Coordinates of C-alpha atoms and ligand atoms in Angstrom, one line a residue:
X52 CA 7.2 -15.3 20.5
X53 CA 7.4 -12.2 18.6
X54 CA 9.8 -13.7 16.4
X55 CA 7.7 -16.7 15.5
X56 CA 4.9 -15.0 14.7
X57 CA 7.1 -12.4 12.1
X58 CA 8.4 -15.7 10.4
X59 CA 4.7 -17.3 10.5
X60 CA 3.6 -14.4 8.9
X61 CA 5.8 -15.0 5.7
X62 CA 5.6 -18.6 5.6
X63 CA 2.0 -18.1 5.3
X64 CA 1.6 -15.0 3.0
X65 CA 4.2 -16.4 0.5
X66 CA 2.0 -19.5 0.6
X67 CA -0.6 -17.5 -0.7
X68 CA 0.9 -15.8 -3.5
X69 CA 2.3 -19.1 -5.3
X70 CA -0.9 -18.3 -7.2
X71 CA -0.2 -16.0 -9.7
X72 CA -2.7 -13.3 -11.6
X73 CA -5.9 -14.6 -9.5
X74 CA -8.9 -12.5 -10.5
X75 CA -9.2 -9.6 -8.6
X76 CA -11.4 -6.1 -8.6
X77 CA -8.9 -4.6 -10.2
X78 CA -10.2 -6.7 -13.5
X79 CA -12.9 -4.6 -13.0
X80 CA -11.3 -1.8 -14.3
X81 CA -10.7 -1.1 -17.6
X82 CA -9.5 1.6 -20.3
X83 CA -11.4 3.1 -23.0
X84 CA -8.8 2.3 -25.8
X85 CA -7.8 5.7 -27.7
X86 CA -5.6 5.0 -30.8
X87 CA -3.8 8.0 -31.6
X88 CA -2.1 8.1 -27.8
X89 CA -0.5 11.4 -29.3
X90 CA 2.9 11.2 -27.1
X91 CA 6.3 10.1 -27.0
X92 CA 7.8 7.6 -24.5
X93 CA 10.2 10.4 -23.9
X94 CA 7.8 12.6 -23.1
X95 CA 6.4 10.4 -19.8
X96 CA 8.0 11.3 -16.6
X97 CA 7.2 9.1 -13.8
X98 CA 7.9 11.3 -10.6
X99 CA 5.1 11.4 -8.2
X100 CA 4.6 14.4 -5.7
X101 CA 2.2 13.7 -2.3
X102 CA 1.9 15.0 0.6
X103 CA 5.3 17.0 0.8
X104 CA 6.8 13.3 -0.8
X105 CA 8.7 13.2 -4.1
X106 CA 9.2 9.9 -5.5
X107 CA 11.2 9.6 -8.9
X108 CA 8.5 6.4 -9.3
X109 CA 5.1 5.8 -8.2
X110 CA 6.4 2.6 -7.5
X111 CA 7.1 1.3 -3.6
X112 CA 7.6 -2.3 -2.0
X113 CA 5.2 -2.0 1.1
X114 CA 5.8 -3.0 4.9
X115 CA 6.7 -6.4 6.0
X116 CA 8.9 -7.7 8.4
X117 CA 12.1 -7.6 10.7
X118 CA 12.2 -8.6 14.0
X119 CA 14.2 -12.3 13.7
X120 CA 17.6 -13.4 12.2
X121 CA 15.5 -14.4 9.0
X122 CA 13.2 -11.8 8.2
X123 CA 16.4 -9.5 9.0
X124 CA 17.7 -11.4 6.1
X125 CA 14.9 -10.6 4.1
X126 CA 14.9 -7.2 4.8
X127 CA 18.9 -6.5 3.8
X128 CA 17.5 -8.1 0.6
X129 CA 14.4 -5.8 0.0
X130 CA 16.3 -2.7 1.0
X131 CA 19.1 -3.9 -1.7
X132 CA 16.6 -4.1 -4.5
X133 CA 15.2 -1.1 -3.5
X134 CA 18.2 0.8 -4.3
X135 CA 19.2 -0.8 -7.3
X136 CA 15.6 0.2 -8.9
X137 CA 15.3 3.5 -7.0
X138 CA 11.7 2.5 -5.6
X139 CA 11.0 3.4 -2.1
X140 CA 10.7 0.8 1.0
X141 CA 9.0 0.3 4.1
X142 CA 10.0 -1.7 6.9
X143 CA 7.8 -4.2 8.6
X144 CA 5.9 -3.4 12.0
X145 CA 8.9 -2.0 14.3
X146 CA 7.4 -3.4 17.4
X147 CA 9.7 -6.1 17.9
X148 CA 12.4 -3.9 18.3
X149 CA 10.6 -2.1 20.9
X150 CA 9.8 -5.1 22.7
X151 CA 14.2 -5.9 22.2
X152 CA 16.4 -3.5 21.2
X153 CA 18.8 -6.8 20.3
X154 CA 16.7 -7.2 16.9
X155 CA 17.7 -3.5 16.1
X156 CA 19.7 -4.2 13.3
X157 CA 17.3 -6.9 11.5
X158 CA 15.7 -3.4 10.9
X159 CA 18.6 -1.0 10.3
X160 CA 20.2 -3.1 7.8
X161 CA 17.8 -1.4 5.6
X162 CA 19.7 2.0 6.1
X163 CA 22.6 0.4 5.8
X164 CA 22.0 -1.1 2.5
X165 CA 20.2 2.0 1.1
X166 CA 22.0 4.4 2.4
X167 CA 20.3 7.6 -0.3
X168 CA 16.7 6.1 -0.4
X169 CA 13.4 7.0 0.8
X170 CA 12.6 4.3 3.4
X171 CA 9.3 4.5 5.5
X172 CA 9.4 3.1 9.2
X173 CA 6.5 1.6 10.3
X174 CA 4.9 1.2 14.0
X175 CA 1.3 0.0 15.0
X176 CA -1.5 2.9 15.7
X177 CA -0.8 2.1 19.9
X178 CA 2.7 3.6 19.7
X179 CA 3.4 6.2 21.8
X180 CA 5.0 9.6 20.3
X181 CA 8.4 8.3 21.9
X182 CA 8.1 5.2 20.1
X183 CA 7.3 6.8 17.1
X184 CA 10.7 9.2 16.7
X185 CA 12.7 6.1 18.0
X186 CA 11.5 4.3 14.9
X187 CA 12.1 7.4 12.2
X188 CA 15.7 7.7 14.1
X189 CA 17.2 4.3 13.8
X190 CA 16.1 3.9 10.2
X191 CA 17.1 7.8 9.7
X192 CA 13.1 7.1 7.8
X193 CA 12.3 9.8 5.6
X194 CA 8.3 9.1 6.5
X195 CA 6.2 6.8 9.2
X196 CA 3.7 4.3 8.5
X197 CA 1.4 3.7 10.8
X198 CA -0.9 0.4 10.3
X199 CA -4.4 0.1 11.5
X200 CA -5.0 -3.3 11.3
X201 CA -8.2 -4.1 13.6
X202 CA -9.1 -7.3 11.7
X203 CA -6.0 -9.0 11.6
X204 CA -5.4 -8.2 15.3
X205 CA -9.0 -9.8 16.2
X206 CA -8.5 -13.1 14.3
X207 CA -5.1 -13.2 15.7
X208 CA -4.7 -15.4 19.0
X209 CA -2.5 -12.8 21.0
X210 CA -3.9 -9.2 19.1
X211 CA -5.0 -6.2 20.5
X212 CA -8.7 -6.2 21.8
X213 CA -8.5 -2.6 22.8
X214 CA -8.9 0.0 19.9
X215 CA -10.3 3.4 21.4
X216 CA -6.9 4.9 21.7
X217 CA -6.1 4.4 18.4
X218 CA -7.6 7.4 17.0
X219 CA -5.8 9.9 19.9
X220 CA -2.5 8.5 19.5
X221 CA -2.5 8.8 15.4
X222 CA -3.5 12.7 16.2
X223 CA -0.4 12.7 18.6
X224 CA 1.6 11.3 16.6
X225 CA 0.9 13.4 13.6
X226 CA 1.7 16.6 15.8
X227 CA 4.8 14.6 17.3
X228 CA 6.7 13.9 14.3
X229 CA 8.7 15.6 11.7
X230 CA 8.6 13.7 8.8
X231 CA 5.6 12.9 6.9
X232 CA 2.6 10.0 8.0
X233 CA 1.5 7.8 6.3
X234 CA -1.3 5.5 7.9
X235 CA -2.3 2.0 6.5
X236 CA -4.8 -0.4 6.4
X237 CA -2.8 -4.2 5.5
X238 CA -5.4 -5.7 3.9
X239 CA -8.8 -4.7 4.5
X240 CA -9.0 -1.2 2.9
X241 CA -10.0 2.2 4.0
X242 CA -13.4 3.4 3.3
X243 CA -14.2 7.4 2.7
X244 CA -15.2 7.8 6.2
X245 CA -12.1 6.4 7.5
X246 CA -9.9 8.9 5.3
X247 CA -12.1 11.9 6.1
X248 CA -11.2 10.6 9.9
X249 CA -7.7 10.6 9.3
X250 CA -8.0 13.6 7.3
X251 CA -9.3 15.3 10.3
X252 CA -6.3 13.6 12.7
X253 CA -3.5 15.5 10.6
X254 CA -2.3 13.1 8.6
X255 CA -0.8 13.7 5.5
X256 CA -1.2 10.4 3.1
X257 CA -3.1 7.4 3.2
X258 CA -2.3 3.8 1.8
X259 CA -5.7 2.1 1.3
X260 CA -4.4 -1.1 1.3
X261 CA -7.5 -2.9 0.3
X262 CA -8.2 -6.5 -0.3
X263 CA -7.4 -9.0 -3.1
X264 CA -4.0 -9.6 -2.6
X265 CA -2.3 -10.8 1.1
X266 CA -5.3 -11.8 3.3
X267 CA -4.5 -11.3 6.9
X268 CA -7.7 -13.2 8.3
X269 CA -6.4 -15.8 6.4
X270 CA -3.3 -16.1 8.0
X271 CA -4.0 -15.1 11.3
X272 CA -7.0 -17.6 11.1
X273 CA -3.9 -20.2 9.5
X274 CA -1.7 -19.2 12.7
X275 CA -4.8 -20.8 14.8
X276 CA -5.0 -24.3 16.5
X277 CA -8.8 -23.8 14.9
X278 CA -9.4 -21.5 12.1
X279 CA -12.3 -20.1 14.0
X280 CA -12.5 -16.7 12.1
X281 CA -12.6 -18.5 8.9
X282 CA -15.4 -16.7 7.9
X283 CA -13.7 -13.3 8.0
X284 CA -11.5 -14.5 5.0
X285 CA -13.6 -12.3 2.4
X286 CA -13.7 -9.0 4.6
X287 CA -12.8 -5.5 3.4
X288 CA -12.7 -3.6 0.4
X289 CA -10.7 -4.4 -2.7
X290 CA -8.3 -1.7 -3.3
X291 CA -9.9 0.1 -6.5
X292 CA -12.9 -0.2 -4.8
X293 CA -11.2 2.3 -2.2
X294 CA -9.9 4.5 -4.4
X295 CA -13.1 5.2 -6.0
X296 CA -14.8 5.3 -2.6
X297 CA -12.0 8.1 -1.5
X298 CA -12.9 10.3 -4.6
X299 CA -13.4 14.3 -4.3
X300 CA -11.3 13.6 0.0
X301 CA -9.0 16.1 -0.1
X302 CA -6.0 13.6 1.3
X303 CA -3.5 12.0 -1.1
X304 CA -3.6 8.1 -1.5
X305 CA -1.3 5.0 -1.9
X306 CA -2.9 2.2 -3.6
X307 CA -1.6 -1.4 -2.4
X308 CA -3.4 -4.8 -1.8
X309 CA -3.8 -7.0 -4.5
X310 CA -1.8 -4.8 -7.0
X311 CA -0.1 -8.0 -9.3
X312 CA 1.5 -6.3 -12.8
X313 CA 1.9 -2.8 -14.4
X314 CA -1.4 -2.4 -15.6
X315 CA -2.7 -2.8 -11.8
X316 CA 0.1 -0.1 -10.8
X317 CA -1.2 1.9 -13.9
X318 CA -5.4 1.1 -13.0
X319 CA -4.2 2.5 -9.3
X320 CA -2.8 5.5 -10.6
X321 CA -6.3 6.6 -13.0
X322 CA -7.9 5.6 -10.5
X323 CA -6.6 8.2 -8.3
X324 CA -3.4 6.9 -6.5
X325 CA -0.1 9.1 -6.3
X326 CA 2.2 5.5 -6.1
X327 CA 1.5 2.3 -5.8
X328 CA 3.0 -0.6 -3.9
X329 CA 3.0 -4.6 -3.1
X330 CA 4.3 -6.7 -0.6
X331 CA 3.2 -10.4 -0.9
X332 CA 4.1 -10.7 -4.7
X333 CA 7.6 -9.0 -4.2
X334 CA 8.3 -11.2 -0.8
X335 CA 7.7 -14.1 -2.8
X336 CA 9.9 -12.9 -5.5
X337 CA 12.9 -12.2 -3.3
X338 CA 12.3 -15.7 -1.6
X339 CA 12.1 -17.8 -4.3
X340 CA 14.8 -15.9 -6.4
X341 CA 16.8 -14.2 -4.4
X342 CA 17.6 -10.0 -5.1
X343 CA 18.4 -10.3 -9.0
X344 CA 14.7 -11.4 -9.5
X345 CA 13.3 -8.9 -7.9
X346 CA 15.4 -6.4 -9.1
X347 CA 14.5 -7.9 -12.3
X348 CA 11.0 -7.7 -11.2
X349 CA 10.8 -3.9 -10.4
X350 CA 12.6 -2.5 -13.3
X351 CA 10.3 -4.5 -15.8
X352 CA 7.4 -3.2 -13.7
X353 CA 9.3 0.5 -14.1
X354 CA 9.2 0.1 -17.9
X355 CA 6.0 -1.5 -18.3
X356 CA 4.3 1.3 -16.2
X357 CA 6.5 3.8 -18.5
X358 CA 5.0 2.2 -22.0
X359 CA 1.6 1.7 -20.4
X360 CA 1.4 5.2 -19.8
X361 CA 2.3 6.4 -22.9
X362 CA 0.1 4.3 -24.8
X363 CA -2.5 5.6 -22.9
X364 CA -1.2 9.3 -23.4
X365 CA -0.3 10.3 -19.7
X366 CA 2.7 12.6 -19.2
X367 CA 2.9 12.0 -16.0
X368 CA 1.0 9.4 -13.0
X369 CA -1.5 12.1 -12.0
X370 CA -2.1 12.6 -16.1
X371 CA -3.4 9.1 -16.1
X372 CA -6.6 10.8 -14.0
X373 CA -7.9 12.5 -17.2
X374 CA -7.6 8.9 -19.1
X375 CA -11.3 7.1 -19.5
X376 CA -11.7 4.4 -17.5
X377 CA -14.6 1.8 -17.3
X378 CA -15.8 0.2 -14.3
X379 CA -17.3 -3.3 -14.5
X380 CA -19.0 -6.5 -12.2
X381 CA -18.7 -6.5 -8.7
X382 CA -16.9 -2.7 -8.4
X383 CA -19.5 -1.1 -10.3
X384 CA -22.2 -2.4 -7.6
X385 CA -20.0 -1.0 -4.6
X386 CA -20.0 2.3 -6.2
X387 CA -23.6 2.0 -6.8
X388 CA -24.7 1.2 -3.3
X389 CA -21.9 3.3 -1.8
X390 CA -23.6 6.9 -4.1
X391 CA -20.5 6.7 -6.1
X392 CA -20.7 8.5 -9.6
X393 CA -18.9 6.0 -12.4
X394 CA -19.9 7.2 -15.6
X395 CA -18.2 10.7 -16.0
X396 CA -15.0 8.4 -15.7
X397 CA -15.6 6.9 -18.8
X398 CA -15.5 10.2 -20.7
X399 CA -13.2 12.7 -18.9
X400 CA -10.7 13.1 -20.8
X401 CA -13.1 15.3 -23.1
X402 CA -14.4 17.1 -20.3
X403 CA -12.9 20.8 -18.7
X404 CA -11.6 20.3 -15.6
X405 CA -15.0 20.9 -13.7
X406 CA -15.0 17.0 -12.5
X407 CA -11.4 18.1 -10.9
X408 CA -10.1 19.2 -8.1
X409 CA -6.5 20.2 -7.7
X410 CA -4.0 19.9 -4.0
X411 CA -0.5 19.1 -4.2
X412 CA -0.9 15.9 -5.0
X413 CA -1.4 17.3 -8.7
X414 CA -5.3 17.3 -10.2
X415 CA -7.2 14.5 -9.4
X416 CA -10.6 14.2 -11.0
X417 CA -13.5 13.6 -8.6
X418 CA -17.2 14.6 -7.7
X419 CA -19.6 12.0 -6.3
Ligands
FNR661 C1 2.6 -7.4 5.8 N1 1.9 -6.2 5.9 C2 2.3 -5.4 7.0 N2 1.8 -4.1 7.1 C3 2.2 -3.3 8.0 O1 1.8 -2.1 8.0 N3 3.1 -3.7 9.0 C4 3.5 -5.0 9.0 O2 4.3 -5.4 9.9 C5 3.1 -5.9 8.0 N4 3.6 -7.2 8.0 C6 3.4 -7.9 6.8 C7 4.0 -9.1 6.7 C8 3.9 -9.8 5.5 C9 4.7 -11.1 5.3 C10 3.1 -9.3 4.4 C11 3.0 -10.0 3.1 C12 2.5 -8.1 4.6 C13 0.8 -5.8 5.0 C14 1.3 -5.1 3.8 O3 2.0 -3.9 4.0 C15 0.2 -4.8 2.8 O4 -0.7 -3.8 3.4 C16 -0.7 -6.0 2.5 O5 0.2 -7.2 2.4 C17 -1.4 -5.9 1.1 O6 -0.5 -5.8 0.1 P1 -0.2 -7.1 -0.9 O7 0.6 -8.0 -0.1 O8 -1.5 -7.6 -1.4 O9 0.6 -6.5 -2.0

């Protein structure tokens, strides 16, 4: 059962990204074009430093799957581009193997295959402390996800209908584990009063995770005998839209959902993102052409994000905070309605640093 659904799941997502470039919010975001960018391309580093993380690229393919002989396929695959490009991996929900340890390598392989990278296991926000370390251990993961996913679980047939104990067991589990946690939405976004929840629980990072990319109503409702929840399909927050929204929280974010080519990595990073990642776009990728095309994939995206930034003049991702951005359409009336200041954006990089705030995620400008 568990099995079917894990294969469902990317049958149905790939589906949706054999669109390519749809409109999204992040077209709502755009640069103020500066034409004396006044660096090098040698001078750009890309590292990224969150949350106790250090990633030599703000770049990471997000959690998807395992669980089955195919998606254990897929996985061995993912884990093998990861190490050839040097981006970091998650796996996909880890329950499976909790429900039968026999699937435990459909998961592993990841390790195997990347022995020296940064790969993020990743269990649902009911897990159990023991649960938890089991996942970090048989991956040897150097962080946990966990995914809040309330949505997805209500338009799905067999989800969860019980979601008080979420909030207690992410507290436990932040006290429970030693490596860093990471929680994330899949789809729907996190608003600001989620993150200053979160915040509050003890964990460290946040992935966002907003809409416009992989819809899980979609899919869950595509997984029915009767799409019933059909009208769910447009739910959430877009995933600049939560950035914005998360401005001035004192908690590092990820940026994925909906991000489709460098300049979306690059909007999520101005924006306010330490990394940013996809799954859908690089799922279909590996499916339809195997590791060299995503490995292709990701080191175009590596040197597109590279020249992006120093057109734009930003040494480093957090530099690309001080870079004026414009915010258009449909984003600009979220942040209107949500009290969200948008004009100092689009002409900070004149101004001191009194619209900043600094943590170790490097200065991120910010004031509502
Ligand atoms: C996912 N996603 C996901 N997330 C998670 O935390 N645990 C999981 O098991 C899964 N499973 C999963 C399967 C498949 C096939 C896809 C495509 C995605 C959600 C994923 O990590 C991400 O949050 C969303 O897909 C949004 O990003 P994209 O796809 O728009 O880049």
């Amino acid at each position: 059962m568990i099995a079917e659904r894990k294969d469902a799941h990317v049958r149905f997502a790939t589906e949706q990204h054999r669109q390519r470039n749809v409109y999204n919010q992040f077209d709502d975001v755009s640069f103020v074009h500066h034409a004396l960018s006044g660096i090098d391309r040698s001078d750009v580093s890309l590292a990224t430093r969150f949350g106790g993380i250090e990633w030599q690229v703000p770049l990471y393919i997000n959690a998807m799957t395992g669980g089955s002989p195919k998606t254990g396929v897929i996985n061995r695959d993912l884990a093998i581009a990861a190490r050839e490009t040097g981006v970091s991996i998650a796996t996909g929900s880890m329950s499976p193997y909790f429900a039968d340890e026999s699937v435990a390598d459909t998961f592993s392989v990841m390790r195997k295959e990347n022995p020296d990278g940064f790969i993020l296991a990743n269990v649902n926000a009911n897990a159990t402390v023991e649960k938890a370390r089991r996942a970090v251990d048989l991956l040897q993961a150097d962080a946990l996800q966990i995914h809040v996913n309330v949505v997805q679980e209500t338009v799905m047939p067999e989800g969860d209908r019980s979601f008080a104990s979420w909030g207690p067991r992410i507290e436990e589990i932040a006290a429970g584990v030693d490596v860093p946690l990471i929680v994330k939405e899949v789809g729907f976004g996190l608003s600001r009063e989620t993150l200053l929840q979160l915040q509050k629980m003890g964990v460290r990072v946040a992935d966002v995770s907003g809409s416009g990319g992989t819809n899980f109503a979609r899919i869950e409702n595509d997984r029915r005998d009767q799409p019933d929840y059909s009208y769910l399909n447009g739910w959430g927050q877009s995933t600049p839209a939560c950035l914005l929204d998360a401005q001035g929280v004192d908690l590092p974010v990820l940026a994925s959902g909906g991000v489709r080519h460098p300049l979306d990595v690059v909007r999520a990073l101005a924006l306010g993102a330490s990394a940013a990642g996809a799954s859908g776009l690089f799922l279909k990728t590996v499916l339809d052409g195997g590791v060299p095309a995503l490995v292709s994939l990701l080191s175009s995206w590596i040197d597109q994000v590279k020249a992006l930034m120093t057109a734009l003049g930003a040494r480093t991702p957090a530099g690309l905070t001080r870079c004026d951005v414009l915010v258009h359409g449909d984003l600009r009336a979220f942040c209107t309605d949500r009290g969200i200041e948008t004009r100092w954006l689009a002409t900070r990089s004149q101004s001191d640093s009194t619209n900043s705030y600094s943590t170790d995620h490097e200065t991120i400008g910010g004031t509502r």
